[in-house]
Amino acid sequence: MKIINAAISRRYTFVISPQLIEELERVLKYDKFGLSNQEIRSLLTPIMKVAEIVVPTTSVDIIQRCPGDNRVLECALDGKCDVITTGDRRDLFSIKTFHNIEILSARQFFEKYL
């Protein structure tokens, strides 16, 4: 939550694509998060107000096991990001960097940049 609050207070630029917004909404509905639709909207609304929405034109196809992760790389590349923050320890996180974009866990991002 601290990372989200930092985005809302504009301590960094939160970059996301329309495809990733849909994915985020889908993931937040998982039972393990225990969030209602209203809670999800309450979480996403302030983020979307400060987010930079990027419509990627670059196509990336380096992650075969989970092709959806390529959408994250496309967004970061076209959004000229310095860092990707992920909870995906199998695919994205294992890459470490992509076109000089650092790939960090949420904890690493918080400790290094916030």
Coordinates of C-alpha atoms in Angstrom, one line a residue:
M1 CA 0.0 0.0 0.0
K2 CA 2.9 2.3 0.6
I3 CA 4.0 2.1 -3.0
I4 CA 0.5 2.9 -4.2
N5 CA 0.3 5.9 -1.8
A6 CA 3.6 7.1 -3.1
A7 CA 2.3 7.0 -6.7
I8 CA -0.8 8.9 -5.6
S9 CA 1.4 11.6 -3.9
R10 CA 3.4 11.6 -7.2
R11 CA 6.7 10.5 -5.7
Y12 CA 7.2 8.5 -8.9
T13 CA 5.3 8.2 -12.2
F14 CA 3.0 5.3 -12.4
V15 CA 2.8 4.0 -16.0
I16 CA 0.2 1.6 -17.1
S17 CA -1.5 0.5 -20.4
P18 CA -5.2 -0.2 -21.0
Q19 CA -4.4 -3.9 -21.2
L20 CA -2.6 -3.8 -17.8
I21 CA -5.5 -1.9 -16.2
E22 CA -7.8 -4.8 -17.2
E23 CA -5.3 -7.3 -15.9
L24 CA -4.9 -5.5 -12.6
E25 CA -8.7 -5.4 -12.1
R26 CA -8.9 -9.1 -12.9
V27 CA -6.1 -10.0 -10.5
L28 CA -7.5 -7.8 -7.7
K29 CA -10.7 -9.9 -7.8
Y30 CA -8.9 -13.0 -6.7
D31 CA -10.2 -14.4 -3.5
K32 CA -6.8 -14.2 -1.8
F33 CA -7.2 -10.4 -1.8
G34 CA -10.7 -10.4 -0.4
L35 CA -11.6 -7.2 -2.1
S36 CA -15.1 -6.2 -3.1
N37 CA -15.8 -4.5 -6.4
Q38 CA -16.3 -1.2 -4.5
E39 CA -12.9 -1.7 -2.7
I40 CA -11.2 -2.4 -6.0
R41 CA -12.7 0.8 -7.5
S42 CA -11.6 2.8 -4.4
L43 CA -8.1 1.5 -4.9
L44 CA -7.8 2.0 -8.6
T45 CA -9.6 5.4 -9.0
P46 CA -6.9 7.5 -7.3
I47 CA -4.1 5.6 -9.1
M48 CA -5.8 6.2 -12.5
K49 CA -6.0 9.9 -11.8
V50 CA -2.2 10.2 -11.5
A51 CA -1.2 7.4 -13.9
E52 CA 0.4 7.9 -17.2
I53 CA -1.6 5.8 -19.6
V54 CA 0.6 4.3 -22.4
V55 CA -0.7 2.5 -25.5
P56 CA 2.3 0.4 -26.5
T57 CA 3.2 0.2 -30.2
T58 CA 6.2 -2.0 -29.5
S59 CA 5.7 -5.8 -29.6
V60 CA 7.7 -8.0 -27.3
D61 CA 7.7 -11.8 -27.2
I62 CA 10.4 -13.0 -25.0
I63 CA 8.4 -14.6 -22.2
Q64 CA 6.9 -17.8 -23.5
R65 CA 5.5 -19.4 -20.3
C66 CA 3.2 -16.4 -19.6
P67 CA 2.8 -14.3 -22.7
G68 CA 0.8 -11.7 -20.8
D69 CA 4.0 -10.6 -19.1
N70 CA 5.2 -9.4 -22.4
R71 CA 2.5 -6.7 -22.2
V72 CA 4.3 -5.4 -19.0
L73 CA 7.6 -5.2 -20.9
E74 CA 5.9 -3.4 -23.8
C75 CA 4.3 -0.8 -21.6
A76 CA 7.5 -0.2 -19.7
L77 CA 9.5 0.1 -22.9
D78 CA 7.1 2.5 -24.7
G79 CA 6.5 4.4 -21.4
K80 CA 10.2 5.0 -21.1
C81 CA 10.2 3.5 -17.6
D82 CA 13.3 3.1 -15.4
V83 CA 11.9 0.4 -13.3
I84 CA 9.3 -2.4 -13.4
T85 CA 7.9 -3.4 -10.1
T86 CA 6.5 -7.0 -10.0
G87 CA 5.3 -9.7 -7.7
D88 CA 6.0 -12.3 -10.5
R89 CA 9.1 -14.1 -9.2
R90 CA 9.0 -16.7 -12.0
D91 CA 9.2 -14.8 -15.2
L92 CA 9.5 -11.0 -15.1
F93 CA 11.6 -10.9 -11.9
S94 CA 14.0 -13.6 -13.2
I95 CA 14.9 -11.3 -16.2
K96 CA 16.4 -8.7 -13.8
T97 CA 16.7 -6.0 -16.6
F98 CA 15.1 -5.4 -19.9
H99 CA 16.5 -2.7 -22.3
N100 CA 18.1 -1.0 -19.2
I101 CA 14.8 -1.2 -17.3
E102 CA 15.4 -2.5 -13.8
I103 CA 13.0 -5.2 -12.7
L104 CA 12.4 -5.2 -8.9
S105 CA 10.1 -6.7 -6.3
A106 CA 7.8 -4.3 -4.5
R107 CA 10.1 -4.5 -1.5
Q108 CA 13.2 -3.8 -3.5
F109 CA 11.5 -0.8 -5.2
F110 CA 10.4 0.6 -1.8
E111 CA 13.8 0.2 -0.2
K112 CA 15.7 1.6 -3.1
Y113 CA 13.5 4.5 -4.3
L114 CA 11.1 5.4 -1.5

